Amino acid sequence: MRIDRAEVIVTSPDRNFVTLRLTTDDGLVGLGDATLNGRELAVVAYLQEHVVPLLMGKDAHRIEDTWQFLYRSAYWRRGPVTMAAIAAVDVALWDLKAKAAGMPLYQLLGGASRDRLLAYGHASGRDLPELFDSIRKHQGLGYRAIRIQTSVPGLNAIYGVAAQAQSSGKRYDYEPAQRADLPKEEDWDTRAYLGHLPSVLEAVRAEFGPDLPLLHDCHHRLTPIQAAKLGKSLEPFDLFWLEDCTPAENQDGLRLVRQHTTTPLAIGEVFNTVWDYQTLIKDQLIDYVRSAVTHAGGISPMRKIMDYAAQYQIKSGIHGPTDISPVGMAAALHLDLAIHNFGIQEFMPHGDLTNAVFEQSFTFTRGYLHPGERPGLGVDLEVDEAGKYPYQTAYLPFNRLQDGTVHDW
Ligand code: EZ4
Ligand code: CO
């Protein structure tokens, strides 16, 4: 089974996606997600110029060897562009191996450790009625665990909060593609946020009771001592986790947070190797690993991260926003099903256009995901459909404080 063709396919149905499509000499097709939101074309160039030529004629069965070759031979290790590119190769090779074996991929990872995967969805609102509506809507869709994001009085717009009323009947686009020539500027005020958020979670608990698992994402906006204060103030509301409470690069910052609060901590959507977790896992400073298969180098290294985490009773919470393509989502679900230390899976449904480009076998039923039983990942790329949607420039937003200082968003 040798690699005969490698194509990098860029498509923008609801938003931009980059997919690596490998074809073997015996006619099997393997897919890997290489989408890096807002920097998509850098990964396209990395793949097209520097990886695709190296793959021609290679034995597609040698997944670990290919991964090590791409990682080590480049000399310049790590980084989101490099690791998204390597991830796409790794996932496409796993897809091929599982198709060659005639099995769903999770079988090759050791088989199912559970029957179904608990998912969480994103509720948000500009005020409490809108937020409650959004939570009810998610419960109506089956979600059994819900992330809560809220506007803050005095701030114009906050990333992750719906810009339109829930009741409008339109599809609620949690994370619009933000197609524009420049990133959108939003505002931020940590003091206002810290003053407001606990009252929102208190109200949600009062309305929805003690049993509903609730999550919250701070998006790296706080200093360690601010995060410690927030974790402490949210303890009465029993969060499932507090995510990215402080910038992830400073691993020791989490030590300070940990000393002050028993609110469970999740981190890592911007991480791309096990090294980013070295201190966090060994010193038990976190409870959930947030990396995406797509951004952390693929299934092979994610498996290693999760096995390392398992020694410390740390669980998975794999990143699953809509900027992970259905290919990347399927890869996460096969891994989730196989590992013992699965925690929860983030899941935001893609739009209809995206689902027409990526035909999928995974299911979401009564709040639980399952990757399906088709050989490989269980995702097909409809190439003609993909061709209808050329790349469009899009950027994530950013924050400035009132005095004009750029802040984490
Ligand atoms: O902002 O994937 O937990 N989920 C998140 C996501 C990230 C986007 C960035 O591309 O924080 O919404
Ligand atoms: Co996040």
XYZ file of C-alpha atoms and ligand atoms in Angstrom:
422
model
C 0.000 0.000 0.000
C 2.075 2.924 -1.299
C 1.123 6.578 -1.452
C 0.426 7.437 -5.054
C -1.224 10.836 -4.809
C -1.481 13.558 -2.193
C -3.836 16.480 -2.723
C -4.403 19.459 -0.478
C -8.021 20.522 -0.802
C -9.168 23.926 0.406
C -12.885 24.554 0.657
C -15.036 27.186 2.342
C -18.636 25.964 2.613
C -19.587 27.643 5.935
C -15.975 28.430 6.772
C -12.486 27.513 5.525
C -11.265 23.929 5.771
C -8.002 22.358 4.635
C -8.013 18.627 3.936
C -5.180 16.319 2.916
C -6.369 13.519 0.643
C -4.002 10.586 0.125
C -4.615 7.946 -2.546
C -2.706 4.663 -2.538
C -1.566 2.545 -5.467
C -4.341 0.084 -4.608
C -6.957 2.831 -4.836
C -7.735 3.522 -1.164
C -8.381 7.130 -0.108
C -7.388 8.531 3.300
C -8.336 11.962 4.702
C -6.665 14.227 7.241
C -7.794 17.619 8.594
C -5.180 20.410 8.455
C -7.429 23.388 9.277
C -5.740 26.135 11.301
C -8.379 28.814 11.776
C -7.259 32.196 10.406
C -3.891 30.856 9.172
C -5.166 28.170 6.791
C -2.973 28.961 3.796
C 0.250 28.696 5.804
C -0.547 25.014 6.405
C -1.523 24.566 2.755
C 1.919 25.866 1.699
C 3.708 23.730 4.315
C 1.948 20.639 3.015
C 2.124 21.388 -0.676
C 5.687 22.668 -0.818
C 7.401 20.569 1.832
C 5.399 17.467 2.752
C 3.542 16.189 -0.313
C 6.779 15.647 -2.317
C 8.195 13.570 0.581
C 5.187 11.253 0.717
C 5.241 10.005 -2.854
C 5.852 6.249 -3.033
C 6.032 5.813 0.755
C 4.582 2.742 2.474
C 1.250 4.008 3.818
C 1.278 1.423 6.608
C 4.284 3.018 8.325
C 2.388 5.628 10.351
C 4.777 6.044 13.283
C 7.838 6.081 11.048
C 6.296 8.702 8.752
C 5.333 10.843 11.752
C 8.853 10.668 13.221
C 10.380 11.371 9.799
C 8.263 14.501 9.246
C 8.791 15.738 12.826
C 12.522 15.112 13.088
C 13.752 15.627 9.536
C 12.352 19.177 9.400
C 14.697 20.083 12.308
C 12.341 22.983 13.163
C 10.044 21.244 15.610
C 6.614 21.988 17.001
C 4.461 25.027 16.224
C 0.842 25.113 15.053
C 1.547 25.195 11.303
C 4.003 22.297 11.376
C 1.901 20.196 13.726
C -1.369 20.757 11.816
C 0.403 19.617 8.648
C 1.851 16.510 10.335
C -1.537 15.806 11.942
C -3.199 15.686 8.533
C -0.697 13.087 7.315
C -1.022 11.011 10.497
C -4.831 10.981 10.429
C -4.958 10.217 6.691
C -2.609 7.257 7.234
C -4.769 5.934 10.104
C -7.815 6.305 7.861
C -6.035 4.283 5.164
C -4.834 1.572 7.540
C -8.317 1.122 8.980
C -9.854 0.993 5.491
C -7.243 -1.589 4.472
C -8.180 -3.605 7.571
C -11.893 -3.189 6.833
C -12.504 -1.830 10.344
C -13.635 1.409 11.946
C -10.500 3.171 13.153
C -11.279 2.807 16.873
C -10.817 -0.961 16.506
C -7.177 -0.443 15.556
C -6.685 1.772 18.620
C -7.667 -1.073 20.942
C -11.415 -1.233 20.423
C -14.209 0.562 22.252
C -13.737 1.344 25.947
C -17.334 2.606 26.166
C -20.582 2.561 24.207
C -21.076 6.294 23.691
C -19.303 9.620 24.166
C -20.713 12.392 26.333
C -20.710 15.662 24.373
C -21.050 19.280 25.437
C -22.503 22.126 23.417
C -22.160 25.907 23.497
C -24.963 27.974 24.995
C -24.634 31.724 25.188
C -26.698 34.850 25.590
C -26.438 38.570 25.899
C -28.662 38.483 28.996
C -30.193 35.832 31.246
C -33.419 35.242 29.265
C -31.430 34.786 26.072
C -28.947 32.504 27.824
C -31.728 30.396 29.394
C -33.340 30.090 25.942
C -30.075 28.921 24.487
C -29.597 26.338 27.266
C -33.140 25.022 26.754
C -32.567 24.854 23.038
C -29.444 22.763 23.610
C -31.271 20.489 26.017
C -33.919 20.127 23.307
C -31.216 18.957 20.917
C -30.231 16.324 23.473
C -27.166 17.934 25.063
C -26.484 16.709 28.620
C -23.579 19.077 29.313
C -23.447 22.736 28.348
C -20.823 25.466 28.080
C -22.057 28.809 29.353
C -20.773 32.068 27.813
C -22.347 35.412 28.556
C -22.100 39.047 27.635
C -20.803 41.414 30.293
C -22.638 44.697 30.944
C -20.604 47.545 29.506
C -18.784 45.450 26.912
C -19.976 45.546 23.295
C -19.213 42.075 22.048
C -17.515 39.010 23.467
C -16.204 36.156 21.395
C -18.302 33.030 21.882
C -21.532 34.893 22.618
C -24.258 34.856 19.997
C -24.738 38.144 18.232
C -28.337 37.433 17.358
C -31.388 36.583 19.414
C -31.898 32.874 19.983
C -35.549 33.162 19.148
C -34.941 34.532 15.649
C -35.390 31.036 14.223
C -32.221 31.324 12.152
C -29.448 28.832 12.592
C -27.520 30.065 15.568
C -24.005 30.409 14.232
C -21.919 30.074 17.342
C -18.715 30.845 15.585
C -19.357 32.605 12.292
C -16.630 32.243 9.730
C -15.779 35.946 10.196
C -14.927 36.436 6.560
C -13.327 39.855 6.219
C -10.053 41.415 5.179
C -9.218 42.417 8.742
C -9.871 40.845 12.167
C -12.788 42.286 14.092
C -11.865 44.363 17.137
C -13.761 43.614 20.355
C -13.435 45.100 23.822
C -12.522 43.617 27.167
C -12.584 44.531 30.856
C -11.474 41.840 33.284
C -12.868 43.580 36.357
C -16.334 43.828 34.813
C -16.159 40.162 33.742
C -15.071 38.889 37.164
C -17.807 40.921 38.795
C -20.522 39.613 36.479
C -19.827 35.953 35.680
C -20.504 34.409 39.131
C -23.992 35.958 39.207
C -24.765 34.400 35.817
C -23.721 30.922 36.922
C -25.672 31.356 40.140
C -28.771 32.214 38.083
C -28.232 29.246 35.745
C -27.910 26.861 38.698
C -31.052 28.322 40.268
C -32.973 27.845 37.010
C -31.629 24.473 35.842
C -30.802 22.748 39.137
C -27.676 21.094 40.489
C -27.394 18.149 38.076
C -26.669 19.726 34.678
C -22.911 19.677 33.973
C -21.844 23.280 33.209
C -18.601 24.417 31.619
C -17.059 27.832 31.044
C -14.252 29.066 28.759
C -12.108 32.051 29.903
C -10.175 32.111 26.631
C -6.799 32.909 28.221
C -7.982 36.322 29.342
C -6.954 36.234 33.020
C -3.735 36.500 34.991
C -3.045 33.553 37.320
C -4.236 35.399 40.432
C -7.407 36.590 38.658
C -8.053 33.017 37.516
C -7.505 31.757 41.053
C -10.054 34.258 42.329
C -12.574 33.265 39.662
C -12.134 29.529 40.286
C -12.755 30.110 43.961
C -15.811 32.281 43.404
C -17.342 29.674 41.056
C -16.927 26.739 43.466
C -20.530 26.957 44.751
C -21.795 26.396 41.185
C -19.876 23.146 40.739
C -18.436 23.582 37.239
C -17.511 20.525 35.188
C -14.487 22.600 34.192
C -13.060 26.074 33.847
C -11.244 26.255 30.510
C -8.127 28.210 29.487
C -8.379 30.380 32.578
C -4.945 31.857 32.009
C -2.543 32.001 29.016
C -1.404 28.476 28.356
C 2.252 29.204 27.662
C 2.949 29.829 31.343
C 2.542 26.352 32.772
C 3.557 27.489 36.253
C 0.658 29.949 36.261
C -1.672 26.995 36.653
C 0.145 26.029 39.858
C -0.973 29.267 41.426
C -4.569 28.728 40.282
C -4.505 25.156 41.584
C -3.350 26.229 45.043
C -6.479 28.308 45.445
C -9.375 26.387 43.970
C -10.977 22.969 43.565
C -12.787 24.054 40.383
C -11.585 21.525 37.766
C -9.237 23.006 35.162
C -9.069 22.277 31.424
C -6.432 23.605 29.079
C -4.634 23.023 25.803
C -6.613 23.896 22.650
C -3.639 25.963 21.451
C -1.052 23.352 22.479
C 0.568 21.260 19.803
C 2.849 18.741 21.508
C 3.128 16.681 24.679
C 5.862 19.075 25.808
C 3.254 21.776 26.371
C 1.725 19.465 28.984
C 4.907 18.222 30.614
C 4.628 20.205 33.861
C 0.840 20.425 33.827
C 0.383 16.663 33.781
C 3.349 15.580 35.925
C 2.472 18.077 38.662
C -1.277 17.408 38.338
C -2.114 21.048 37.688
C -5.006 20.289 35.310
C -7.911 17.875 35.067
C -8.653 17.810 31.326
C -6.515 17.838 28.178
C -8.076 20.133 25.536
C -5.879 19.572 22.486
C -7.416 18.861 19.111
C -6.202 15.866 17.138
C -5.952 18.319 14.216
C -3.586 20.696 16.028
C -1.495 18.340 18.156
C 0.090 16.300 15.381
C -2.612 13.682 14.859
C -3.924 10.550 16.488
C -0.498 9.025 17.213
C 0.810 11.834 19.472
C -2.646 12.491 21.009
C -2.720 8.867 22.091
C 0.655 9.358 23.771
C -0.499 12.536 25.522
C -3.615 10.767 26.799
C -1.638 7.718 27.986
C 0.723 10.037 29.866
C -2.267 11.892 31.353
C -3.893 8.607 32.389
C -1.105 7.932 34.890
C -2.299 11.023 36.771
C -6.072 10.454 36.413
C -6.278 13.344 33.952
C -8.948 12.947 31.270
C -9.657 14.040 27.719
C -11.764 16.976 26.629
C -10.806 17.113 22.963
C -11.320 20.437 21.205
C -14.276 20.282 18.819
C -15.337 23.716 17.577
C -16.604 24.191 14.018
C -13.116 25.103 12.839
C -12.239 21.419 13.267
C -13.520 19.798 10.060
C -15.727 16.683 10.170
C -12.527 14.756 9.340
C -10.795 16.093 12.459
C -13.931 15.506 14.518
C -14.190 11.888 13.377
C -10.527 11.328 14.279
C -11.239 12.677 17.781
C -14.279 10.414 18.193
C -12.387 7.226 17.290
C -9.693 8.127 19.819
C -12.289 9.086 22.455
C -13.995 5.733 22.094
C -10.761 3.777 22.458
C -8.920 5.467 25.343
C -9.777 4.592 28.932
C -9.422 8.160 30.241
C -12.088 9.798 28.077
C -13.707 12.778 29.809
C -16.054 14.669 27.476
C -16.106 15.749 23.811
C -16.848 19.296 22.640
C -19.339 19.188 19.778
C -20.779 22.002 17.677
C -22.708 20.787 14.664
C -21.498 22.008 11.289
C -23.756 23.835 8.858
C -25.612 22.144 5.999
C -23.119 23.268 3.349
C -20.216 21.756 5.317
C -22.104 18.526 5.863
C -22.740 18.269 2.127
C -19.004 18.563 1.428
C -18.011 16.098 4.167
C -20.283 13.066 4.204
C -20.119 11.549 7.706
C -20.949 8.355 9.576
C -20.696 9.750 13.099
C -23.879 10.272 15.067
C -25.144 12.528 17.858
C -27.997 10.859 19.718
C -29.557 12.008 23.004
C -26.425 13.930 23.915
C -23.923 11.231 22.998
C -21.581 10.944 20.024
C -20.418 7.785 18.257
C -17.970 7.552 15.325
C -19.998 4.887 13.500
C -18.947 1.529 12.122
C -17.754 2.313 8.613
C -14.168 1.265 7.819
C -11.648 4.044 8.464
C -12.698 7.425 9.857
C -16.142 7.182 8.293
C -15.906 10.518 6.454
C -15.915 11.034 2.678
C -14.946 14.271 0.955
C -17.232 15.143 -1.954
C -14.573 16.738 -4.152
C -16.969 18.349 -6.667
C -19.021 19.850 -3.866
C -15.834 21.140 -2.155
C -14.805 22.803 -5.427
C -17.876 25.027 -5.335
C -16.544 26.978 -2.337
C -13.170 28.670 -2.866
C -11.111 29.961 0.072
C -12.238 33.241 1.597
C -10.089 35.427 3.814
C -11.287 35.158 7.422
C -9.821 36.104 10.775
C -10.535 35.426 14.414
C -11.377 38.592 16.365
C -9.104 40.269 18.897
C -9.527 42.407 22.000
C -8.420 45.841 23.085
C -8.812 47.239 26.578
C -10.461 50.635 27.080
C -7.066 52.389 26.905
C -6.245 50.710 23.589
C -3.971 47.920 24.854
C -4.219 44.662 22.902
C -5.476 41.898 25.211
C -5.986 38.146 24.947
C -9.362 37.554 23.400
O -11.859 29.803 20.008
O -11.500 27.051 17.864
O -13.302 25.952 23.268
N -13.366 26.350 22.157
C -12.822 27.456 21.700
C -12.912 27.697 20.215
C -11.723 28.470 19.686
C -11.619 28.378 18.200
C -10.429 29.158 17.655
O -10.215 28.840 16.339
O -12.287 28.216 22.459
O -14.074 28.382 19.966
Co -11.732 27.132 24.262
